Amino acid sequence: MLIGASRYAHLESLPAVANNLTALAQELSGPRSWGLGDGRCIVVAEPVSAPQVLDAVESAAAMATDTLLVYYAGHGLQTEDGDLYLSVSGSVPQRSDTGLQYDHLRKMLLRSRAERHVVILDCCFSGKALGVMSASDGLVEHAEIEGSYVLAASPGYRQALAPPGDTYTAFTGELLSVLAAGIPGGSALLDLDAVYGHVRRVLTAKGRPAPQKRGGNTAGQLVFCRNRSYQEVPTRGGSEVGQSPSGRTWPDPTQLRTATGFINALNQVRITSGLGHKGISEHSGGQIAPGTVSSLLNKKTLPVRWKSTHVFLSACGVPVDQIVGWKEVWERLRAEQRVGTAIESQQEEVLQPTAAARPTIWGRLSRRAKRDGDG
């Protein structure tokens, strides 16, 4: 969902915003990016009222089941209480009733069935939205997997920048650069935190407003785009370790040494697959439920049974030969776990003698009487 207002009746025009929408729609719909189609990239250009925007967001929220991304570019304004509201073509400064209050947009997202929410705000005072989405906020708790992620073009006290004569606004221009050219030296797949870190460094170096971000759970690890600057490192076999024919590079299980490492690696597999809990369930043909996926990825100990892990890896797209390696590591860790448990049990038996070995009160009295008698 891409929303932008560039022409206003009572505010300065922002020609770059119109260019933002066109370029982002092209990049996100392209085959080398998100490959969106079938009306899944919705553009709302030059909205005239808040209800028009909310109606469009509501339609997108009803459609999205995995990830819902909402982008807004335009004038960001403040209410009398200092809250953020987003402008539309007829917005009037200091009249929040003429714009879209960000809190209303947030509540609309709460009703979405999407597992993850990504909000990108390219407007003045956009950092104020970060205070609305706290760790205990319903929007974070509502998300089933990674949670919610807000990326703001500027701090809550500062205006964003749309340099006169530039094709795009400062923030979205760098975001488009990442989508089109990637990040040199970055990984094959760029997650939200990697994109944020790069854009922030570039803008700070140019003396422009530094973007802000806030995410719930592991939202920052959500893959945002492929890295077009990525260069594979060949090995003796001519391909990267863990790389499948599809070009995805999966975690190497042979490096795992602990149960925690095993669970963390499973989470990386899910991130690499680009699938949500529901998507994995669907790819498994219903062999593993979304709740089981969630339970597996949030374990603190090694999975007791192999079957769920095997189905999970298969549904994510991990090649069969690599799944064999995962099972070998799981069996090794399980064996080490059983040995450790046995040793702990033996130590407890030594430190805590059985009742039969403990002297009873009658035994202690008998020995004392004997000593007295001998004396």
CSV table of C-alpha atoms in Angstrom, one decimal:
chain,number,residue,atom,x,y,z
A,1,MET,CA,0.0,0.0,0.0
A,2,LEU,CA,1.7,3.2,-1.2
A,3,ILE,CA,0.1,6.5,-0.2
A,4,GLY,CA,1.4,9.9,-1.3
A,5,ALA,CA,0.2,13.5,-1.4
A,6,SER,CA,2.3,15.9,-3.5
A,7,ARG,CA,-0.3,18.6,-4.3
A,8,TYR,CA,-2.0,20.7,-1.7
A,9,ALA,CA,-4.5,23.6,-1.4
A,10,HIS,CA,-3.0,25.1,1.8
A,11,LEU,CA,0.5,23.6,2.0
A,12,GLU,CA,3.6,23.7,-0.1
A,13,SER,CA,3.7,21.2,-3.0
A,14,LEU,CA,6.1,18.3,-2.9
A,15,PRO,CA,6.7,17.2,-6.5
A,16,ALA,CA,9.2,14.5,-5.4
A,17,VAL,CA,6.5,12.6,-3.6
A,18,ALA,CA,4.7,11.8,-6.9
A,19,ASN,CA,8.0,10.4,-8.2
A,20,ASN,CA,8.5,8.4,-5.0
A,21,LEU,CA,5.2,6.5,-5.6
A,22,THR,CA,5.9,5.7,-9.2
A,23,ALA,CA,9.4,4.5,-8.6
A,24,LEU,CA,8.5,2.4,-5.6
A,25,ALA,CA,5.6,0.8,-7.4
A,26,GLN,CA,7.9,-0.2,-10.2
A,27,GLU,CA,10.6,-1.6,-8.0
A,28,LEU,CA,8.3,-3.6,-5.7
A,29,SER,CA,6.3,-5.0,-8.6
A,30,GLY,CA,9.4,-6.0,-10.6
A,31,PRO,CA,10.5,-9.6,-10.9
A,32,ARG,CA,13.8,-8.9,-9.2
A,33,SER,CA,12.1,-7.5,-6.1
A,34,TRP,CA,8.8,-8.4,-4.5
A,35,GLY,CA,7.2,-9.4,-7.8
A,36,LEU,CA,3.9,-8.1,-6.7
A,37,GLY,CA,0.9,-8.7,-9.0
A,38,ASP,CA,-2.8,-9.3,-9.2
A,39,GLY,CA,-3.5,-5.9,-7.6
A,40,ARG,CA,-1.3,-6.5,-4.6
A,41,CYS,CA,0.5,-3.2,-5.0
A,42,ILE,CA,-2.1,-0.6,-4.3
A,43,VAL,CA,-1.2,3.1,-4.9
A,44,VAL,CA,-3.3,5.9,-3.4
A,45,ALA,CA,-2.0,9.1,-5.0
A,46,GLU,CA,-3.2,12.6,-4.0
A,47,PRO,CA,-5.9,11.5,-1.5
A,48,VAL,CA,-8.4,14.1,-0.7
A,49,SER,CA,-9.6,12.9,2.7
A,50,ALA,CA,-8.7,10.6,5.6
A,51,PRO,CA,-11.6,8.2,5.0
A,52,GLN,CA,-10.3,7.6,1.4
A,53,VAL,CA,-7.0,6.5,2.8
A,54,LEU,CA,-8.5,4.4,5.6
A,55,ASP,CA,-10.9,2.7,3.2
A,56,ALA,CA,-8.0,1.7,0.9
A,57,VAL,CA,-5.9,0.5,3.9
A,58,GLU,CA,-8.8,-1.6,5.1
A,59,SER,CA,-9.1,-3.3,1.7
A,60,ALA,CA,-5.4,-4.1,1.7
A,61,ALA,CA,-5.6,-5.3,5.3
A,62,ALA,CA,-8.4,-7.7,4.3
A,63,MET,CA,-6.3,-9.0,1.4
A,64,ALA,CA,-2.9,-9.5,3.2
A,65,THR,CA,-2.3,-12.7,5.1
A,66,ASP,CA,1.5,-12.7,5.3
A,67,THR,CA,3.0,-9.2,5.3
A,68,LEU,CA,1.2,-5.8,5.0
A,69,LEU,CA,3.5,-2.9,4.0
A,70,VAL,CA,2.0,0.7,4.3
A,71,TYR,CA,4.1,3.5,2.9
A,72,TYR,CA,3.2,7.2,3.2
A,73,ALA,CA,5.0,10.3,1.8
A,74,GLY,CA,3.8,13.8,2.2
A,75,HIS,CA,3.6,16.6,4.8
A,76,GLY,CA,3.6,15.3,8.4
A,77,LEU,CA,1.9,17.7,10.8
A,78,GLN,CA,1.4,17.9,14.6
A,79,THR,CA,-1.8,18.1,16.6
A,80,GLU,CA,-2.1,20.5,19.5
A,81,ASP,CA,-1.1,17.7,21.7
A,82,GLY,CA,2.0,17.0,19.6
A,83,ASP,CA,0.7,13.8,18.0
A,84,LEU,CA,1.4,13.0,14.4
A,85,TYR,CA,-1.1,13.3,11.6
A,86,LEU,CA,-0.6,12.7,7.9
A,87,SER,CA,-1.7,15.3,5.4
A,88,VAL,CA,-4.0,14.9,2.4
A,89,SER,CA,-4.5,17.4,-0.4
A,90,GLY,CA,-7.0,19.6,1.6
A,91,SER,CA,-5.1,19.5,4.9
A,92,VAL,CA,-4.8,22.8,6.8
A,93,PRO,CA,-2.0,23.4,9.3
A,94,GLN,CA,-3.0,23.1,13.0
A,95,ARG,CA,-6.3,21.4,11.9
A,96,SER,CA,-5.9,17.7,12.6
A,97,ASP,CA,-9.5,17.1,11.5
A,98,THR,CA,-8.4,17.9,8.0
A,99,GLY,CA,-5.8,15.1,7.9
A,100,LEU,CA,-5.3,11.5,8.9
A,101,GLN,CA,-4.2,11.0,12.5
A,102,TYR,CA,-1.5,8.3,12.7
A,103,ASP,CA,-3.3,6.7,15.6
A,104,HIS,CA,-6.3,6.0,13.4
A,105,LEU,CA,-4.0,4.3,10.8
A,106,ARG,CA,-2.5,2.2,13.6
A,107,LYS,CA,-5.9,1.0,14.8
A,108,MET,CA,-6.8,0.0,11.3
A,109,LEU,CA,-3.7,-2.2,11.1
A,110,LEU,CA,-4.7,-3.8,14.4
A,111,ARG,CA,-7.7,-5.3,12.5
A,112,SER,CA,-5.5,-6.7,9.8
A,113,ARG,CA,-5.1,-10.5,9.6
A,114,ALA,CA,-1.6,-10.1,8.3
A,115,GLU,CA,1.1,-11.8,10.4
A,116,ARG,CA,3.5,-8.9,10.0
A,117,HIS,CA,3.1,-5.1,9.5
A,118,VAL,CA,5.7,-2.8,8.1
A,119,VAL,CA,5.0,1.0,8.2
A,120,ILE,CA,7.3,3.4,6.3
A,121,LEU,CA,6.7,7.1,6.9
A,122,ASP,CA,8.5,9.7,4.8
A,123,CYS,CA,7.3,12.9,6.3
A,124,CYS,CA,8.2,15.5,8.8
A,125,PHE,CA,7.9,14.5,12.5
A,126,SER,CA,7.5,10.9,11.4
A,127,GLY,CA,9.6,9.7,14.4
A,128,LYS,CA,6.6,10.5,16.6
A,129,ALA,CA,5.0,7.3,15.3
A,130,LEU,CA,7.7,5.3,17.1
A,131,GLY,CA,6.3,6.4,20.5
A,132,VAL,CA,2.9,5.1,19.5
A,133,MET,CA,4.2,1.5,18.8
A,134,SER,CA,5.7,0.5,22.1
A,135,ALA,CA,6.8,-3.0,23.1
A,136,SER,CA,3.4,-3.6,24.9
A,137,ASP,CA,1.4,-2.1,22.1
A,138,GLY,CA,-1.5,-4.1,20.7
A,139,LEU,CA,0.0,-3.8,17.2
A,140,VAL,CA,3.1,-5.6,18.3
A,141,GLU,CA,1.2,-8.3,20.3
A,142,HIS,CA,-1.2,-8.8,17.4
A,143,ALA,CA,1.5,-9.9,15.0
A,144,GLU,CA,1.9,-13.6,15.0
A,145,ILE,CA,5.4,-13.9,13.8
A,146,GLU,CA,7.9,-11.1,13.6
A,147,GLY,CA,5.6,-8.4,14.9
A,148,SER,CA,5.5,-4.8,13.6
A,149,TYR,CA,8.2,-2.6,12.2
A,150,VAL,CA,8.1,1.2,11.8
A,151,LEU,CA,10.7,3.0,9.7
A,152,ALA,CA,10.5,6.8,10.0
A,153,ALA,CA,12.4,9.3,7.8
A,154,SER,CA,13.2,11.7,10.6
A,155,PRO,CA,13.1,12.0,14.4
A,156,GLY,CA,9.9,13.1,16.0
A,157,TYR,CA,11.1,16.7,16.6
A,158,ARG,CA,12.6,17.2,13.1
A,159,GLN,CA,11.3,17.8,9.6
A,160,ALA,CA,12.1,15.4,6.8
A,161,LEU,CA,13.9,16.7,3.7
A,162,ALA,CA,12.7,17.0,0.1
A,163,PRO,CA,15.7,18.9,-1.6
A,164,PRO,CA,14.5,21.3,-4.3
A,165,GLY,CA,15.2,19.9,-7.7
A,166,ASP,CA,15.8,16.4,-6.6
A,167,THR,CA,13.8,13.6,-8.2
A,168,TYR,CA,12.9,11.9,-5.0
A,169,THR,CA,12.8,12.9,-1.3
A,170,ALA,CA,16.0,12.3,0.6
A,171,PHE,CA,14.9,9.3,2.5
A,172,THR,CA,12.9,7.5,-0.2
A,173,GLY,CA,15.7,8.3,-2.7
A,174,GLU,CA,18.2,6.2,-0.6
A,175,LEU,CA,15.5,3.5,-0.1
A,176,LEU,CA,15.1,3.2,-3.9
A,177,SER,CA,18.9,3.1,-4.3
A,178,VAL,CA,19.0,0.0,-2.1
A,179,LEU,CA,16.1,-1.7,-4.1
A,180,ALA,CA,17.8,-0.9,-7.4
A,181,ALA,CA,21.5,-1.4,-6.7
A,182,GLY,CA,21.7,-3.2,-3.3
A,183,ILE,CA,24.3,-2.8,-0.6
A,184,PRO,CA,28.0,-3.6,-1.6
A,185,GLY,CA,29.4,-6.2,0.8
A,186,GLY,CA,25.9,-7.1,2.1
A,187,SER,CA,24.3,-10.5,2.3
A,188,ALA,CA,22.3,-12.0,-0.6
A,189,LEU,CA,19.0,-11.1,1.1
A,190,LEU,CA,18.7,-7.8,2.8
A,191,ASP,CA,16.5,-7.6,5.9
A,192,LEU,CA,14.8,-4.5,7.3
A,193,ASP,CA,17.5,-3.8,9.8
A,194,ALA,CA,20.2,-4.0,7.2
A,195,VAL,CA,18.4,-1.6,4.9
A,196,TYR,CA,17.7,0.8,7.8
A,197,GLY,CA,21.4,0.7,8.9
A,198,HIS,CA,22.6,1.5,5.4
A,199,VAL,CA,20.2,4.2,4.7
A,200,ARG,CA,20.8,5.9,8.0
A,201,ARG,CA,24.6,5.8,7.5
A,202,VAL,CA,24.3,7.3,4.0
A,203,LEU,CA,21.9,10.1,5.0
A,204,THR,CA,23.9,11.0,8.1
A,205,ALA,CA,27.1,11.2,6.0
A,206,LYS,CA,25.3,13.7,3.7
A,207,GLY,CA,24.2,15.8,6.7
A,208,ARG,CA,20.5,15.0,6.2
A,209,PRO,CA,17.9,13.9,8.8
A,210,ALA,CA,18.7,10.5,10.2
A,211,PRO,CA,15.9,8.0,10.0
A,212,GLN,CA,14.5,6.2,13.0
A,213,LYS,CA,13.1,2.7,13.5
A,214,ARG,CA,11.3,0.5,15.9
A,215,GLY,CA,10.4,-3.1,15.6
A,216,GLY,CA,8.6,-5.8,17.6
A,217,ASN,CA,10.1,-9.3,18.2
A,218,THR,CA,12.3,-10.2,15.3
A,219,ALA,CA,10.6,-7.9,12.7
A,220,GLY,CA,14.0,-6.4,11.8
A,221,GLN,CA,15.0,-9.8,10.3
A,222,LEU,CA,12.2,-9.7,7.7
A,223,VAL,CA,13.8,-9.9,4.3
A,224,PHE,CA,13.0,-6.7,2.4
A,225,CYS,CA,14.7,-7.3,-0.9
A,226,ARG,CA,17.4,-9.2,-2.8
A,227,ASN,CA,20.9,-7.6,-2.8
A,228,ARG,CA,21.7,-6.7,-6.4
A,229,SER,CA,25.3,-6.0,-5.4
A,230,TYR,CA,25.8,-9.4,-3.8
A,231,GLN,CA,28.7,-11.5,-5.2
A,232,GLU,CA,28.9,-15.1,-4.4
A,233,VAL,CA,32.1,-16.5,-2.8
A,234,PRO,CA,32.9,-19.7,-4.8
A,235,THR,CA,34.2,-22.8,-3.0
A,236,ARG,CA,36.1,-25.8,-4.2
A,237,GLY,CA,32.8,-27.3,-5.4
A,238,GLY,CA,32.0,-24.1,-7.4
A,239,SER,CA,29.1,-23.0,-5.3
A,240,GLU,CA,28.6,-21.4,-2.0
A,241,VAL,CA,28.2,-23.6,1.1
A,242,GLY,CA,24.5,-24.3,1.8
A,243,GLN,CA,23.4,-22.8,-1.5
A,244,SER,CA,20.4,-24.5,-3.2
A,245,PRO,CA,19.7,-24.4,-7.0
A,246,SER,CA,17.2,-21.6,-6.3
A,247,GLY,CA,20.1,-19.4,-5.2
A,248,ARG,CA,19.2,-19.3,-1.5
A,249,THR,CA,21.9,-19.8,1.0
A,250,TRP,CA,20.7,-21.8,3.9
A,251,PRO,CA,22.4,-22.0,7.4
A,252,ASP,CA,25.1,-24.6,7.7
A,253,PRO,CA,23.9,-27.1,10.4
A,254,THR,CA,27.4,-28.7,10.8
A,255,GLN,CA,28.5,-25.6,12.7
A,256,LEU,CA,25.8,-26.0,15.4
A,257,ARG,CA,27.0,-27.0,18.9
A,258,THR,CA,24.1,-26.2,21.2
A,259,ALA,CA,20.3,-26.6,21.3
A,260,THR,CA,20.0,-22.8,21.3
A,261,GLY,CA,22.1,-22.6,18.2
A,262,PHE,CA,19.9,-25.2,16.6
A,263,ILE,CA,16.7,-23.2,17.3
A,264,ASN,CA,18.3,-20.0,16.1
A,265,ALA,CA,19.3,-21.7,12.9
A,266,LEU,CA,15.8,-22.9,12.3
A,267,ASN,CA,14.6,-19.3,12.6
A,268,GLN,CA,17.2,-18.3,10.0
A,269,VAL,CA,15.8,-21.0,7.7
A,270,ARG,CA,12.4,-19.5,8.0
A,271,ILE,CA,13.7,-16.0,7.3
A,272,THR,CA,15.6,-17.3,4.2
A,273,SER,CA,12.5,-19.0,3.0
A,274,GLY,CA,10.5,-15.7,3.1
A,275,LEU,CA,7.5,-17.7,4.4
A,276,GLY,CA,5.3,-16.9,7.4
A,277,HIS,CA,3.9,-19.5,9.8
A,278,LYS,CA,0.8,-19.9,7.7
A,279,GLY,CA,2.8,-20.1,4.5
A,280,ILE,CA,5.0,-22.9,5.9
A,281,SER,CA,1.9,-24.8,6.9
A,282,GLU,CA,0.4,-24.4,3.4
A,283,HIS,CA,3.7,-25.5,1.8
A,284,SER,CA,3.7,-28.6,4.0
A,285,GLY,CA,0.3,-29.6,2.8
A,286,GLY,CA,-1.1,-29.2,6.3
A,287,GLN,CA,1.4,-31.6,7.8
A,288,ILE,CA,2.5,-29.0,10.3
A,289,ALA,CA,0.1,-26.4,11.7
A,290,PRO,CA,1.0,-22.7,12.1
A,291,GLY,CA,0.9,-23.0,15.9
A,292,THR,CA,3.3,-25.9,15.7
A,293,VAL,CA,5.7,-23.8,13.6
A,294,SER,CA,5.5,-21.0,16.2
A,295,SER,CA,6.1,-23.5,19.0
A,296,LEU,CA,9.1,-25.0,17.2
A,297,LEU,CA,10.8,-21.7,16.5
A,298,ASN,CA,10.3,-20.4,20.1
A,299,LYS,CA,11.6,-23.5,21.9
A,300,LYS,CA,14.3,-23.1,24.5
A,301,THR,CA,15.3,-26.7,24.2
A,302,LEU,CA,16.1,-29.2,21.4
A,303,PRO,CA,13.0,-30.6,19.7
A,304,VAL,CA,12.2,-34.0,21.2
A,305,ARG,CA,11.0,-35.6,18.0
A,306,TRP,CA,12.5,-35.2,14.5
A,307,LYS,CA,9.3,-35.3,12.4
A,308,SER,CA,8.1,-31.7,12.9
A,309,THR,CA,11.6,-30.4,12.2
A,310,HIS,CA,11.8,-32.5,9.0
A,311,VAL,CA,8.5,-31.3,7.8
A,312,PHE,CA,9.4,-27.7,8.7
A,313,LEU,CA,12.7,-27.8,6.7
A,314,SER,CA,11.0,-29.4,3.7
A,315,ALA,CA,8.2,-26.9,3.7
A,316,CYS,CA,10.7,-24.0,3.8
A,317,GLY,CA,12.5,-25.4,0.7
A,318,VAL,CA,15.7,-26.8,2.2
A,319,PRO,CA,17.1,-29.4,-0.2
A,320,VAL,CA,16.8,-33.1,0.8
A,321,ASP,CA,20.6,-33.6,1.0
A,322,GLN,CA,20.9,-30.7,3.4
A,323,ILE,CA,18.0,-32.0,5.5
A,324,VAL,CA,20.1,-35.2,6.0
A,325,GLY,CA,22.8,-33.1,7.6
A,326,TRP,CA,20.3,-31.4,9.9
A,327,LYS,CA,19.1,-34.7,11.1
A,328,GLU,CA,22.6,-35.9,11.9
A,329,VAL,CA,23.3,-32.7,13.9
A,330,TRP,CA,19.9,-33.2,15.7
A,331,GLU,CA,20.8,-36.8,16.6
A,332,ARG,CA,24.3,-35.8,17.8
A,333,LEU,CA,22.8,-33.0,20.1
A,334,ARG,CA,20.2,-35.4,21.4
A,335,ALA,CA,22.8,-37.9,22.3
A,336,GLU,CA,24.9,-35.3,24.0
A,337,GLN,CA,21.8,-34.2,25.9
A,338,ARG,CA,21.1,-37.7,27.1
A,339,VAL,CA,24.6,-38.2,28.3
A,340,GLY,CA,24.6,-34.8,30.1
A,341,THR,CA,21.3,-35.7,31.8
A,342,ALA,CA,22.7,-39.1,32.9
A,343,ILE,CA,25.8,-37.5,34.4
A,344,GLU,CA,23.7,-35.0,36.3
A,345,SER,CA,21.5,-37.7,37.7
A,346,GLN,CA,24.6,-39.6,39.0
A,347,GLN,CA,26.0,-36.5,40.6
A,348,GLU,CA,22.7,-35.9,42.4
A,349,GLU,CA,22.7,-39.4,43.7
A,350,VAL,CA,26.2,-38.9,45.2
A,351,LEU,CA,25.3,-35.6,46.7
A,352,GLN,CA,22.0,-36.7,48.1
A,353,PRO,CA,22.2,-40.2,49.7
A,354,THR,CA,19.1,-42.4,49.8
A,355,ALA,CA,16.9,-42.7,52.9
A,356,ALA,CA,18.5,-46.1,53.6
A,357,ALA,CA,21.9,-44.5,53.8
A,358,ARG,CA,20.9,-41.7,56.1
A,359,PRO,CA,21.2,-42.4,59.9
A,360,THR,CA,17.8,-42.5,61.6
A,361,ILE,CA,17.2,-40.7,64.9
A,362,TRP,CA,17.1,-44.2,66.7
A,363,GLY,CA,20.4,-45.0,65.2
A,364,ARG,CA,22.0,-41.8,66.4
A,365,LEU,CA,20.5,-42.4,70.0
A,366,SER,CA,21.8,-46.0,70.1
A,367,ARG,CA,25.3,-44.9,69.1
A,368,ARG,CA,25.2,-42.1,71.7
A,369,ALA,CA,24.1,-44.6,74.4
A,370,LYS,CA,26.8,-47.0,73.5
A,371,ARG,CA,29.5,-44.3,73.8
A,372,ASP,CA,28.1,-43.3,77.2
A,373,GLY,CA,28.1,-46.9,78.4
A,374,ASP,CA,31.7,-47.4,77.2
A,375,GLY,CA,32.7,-44.3,79.1
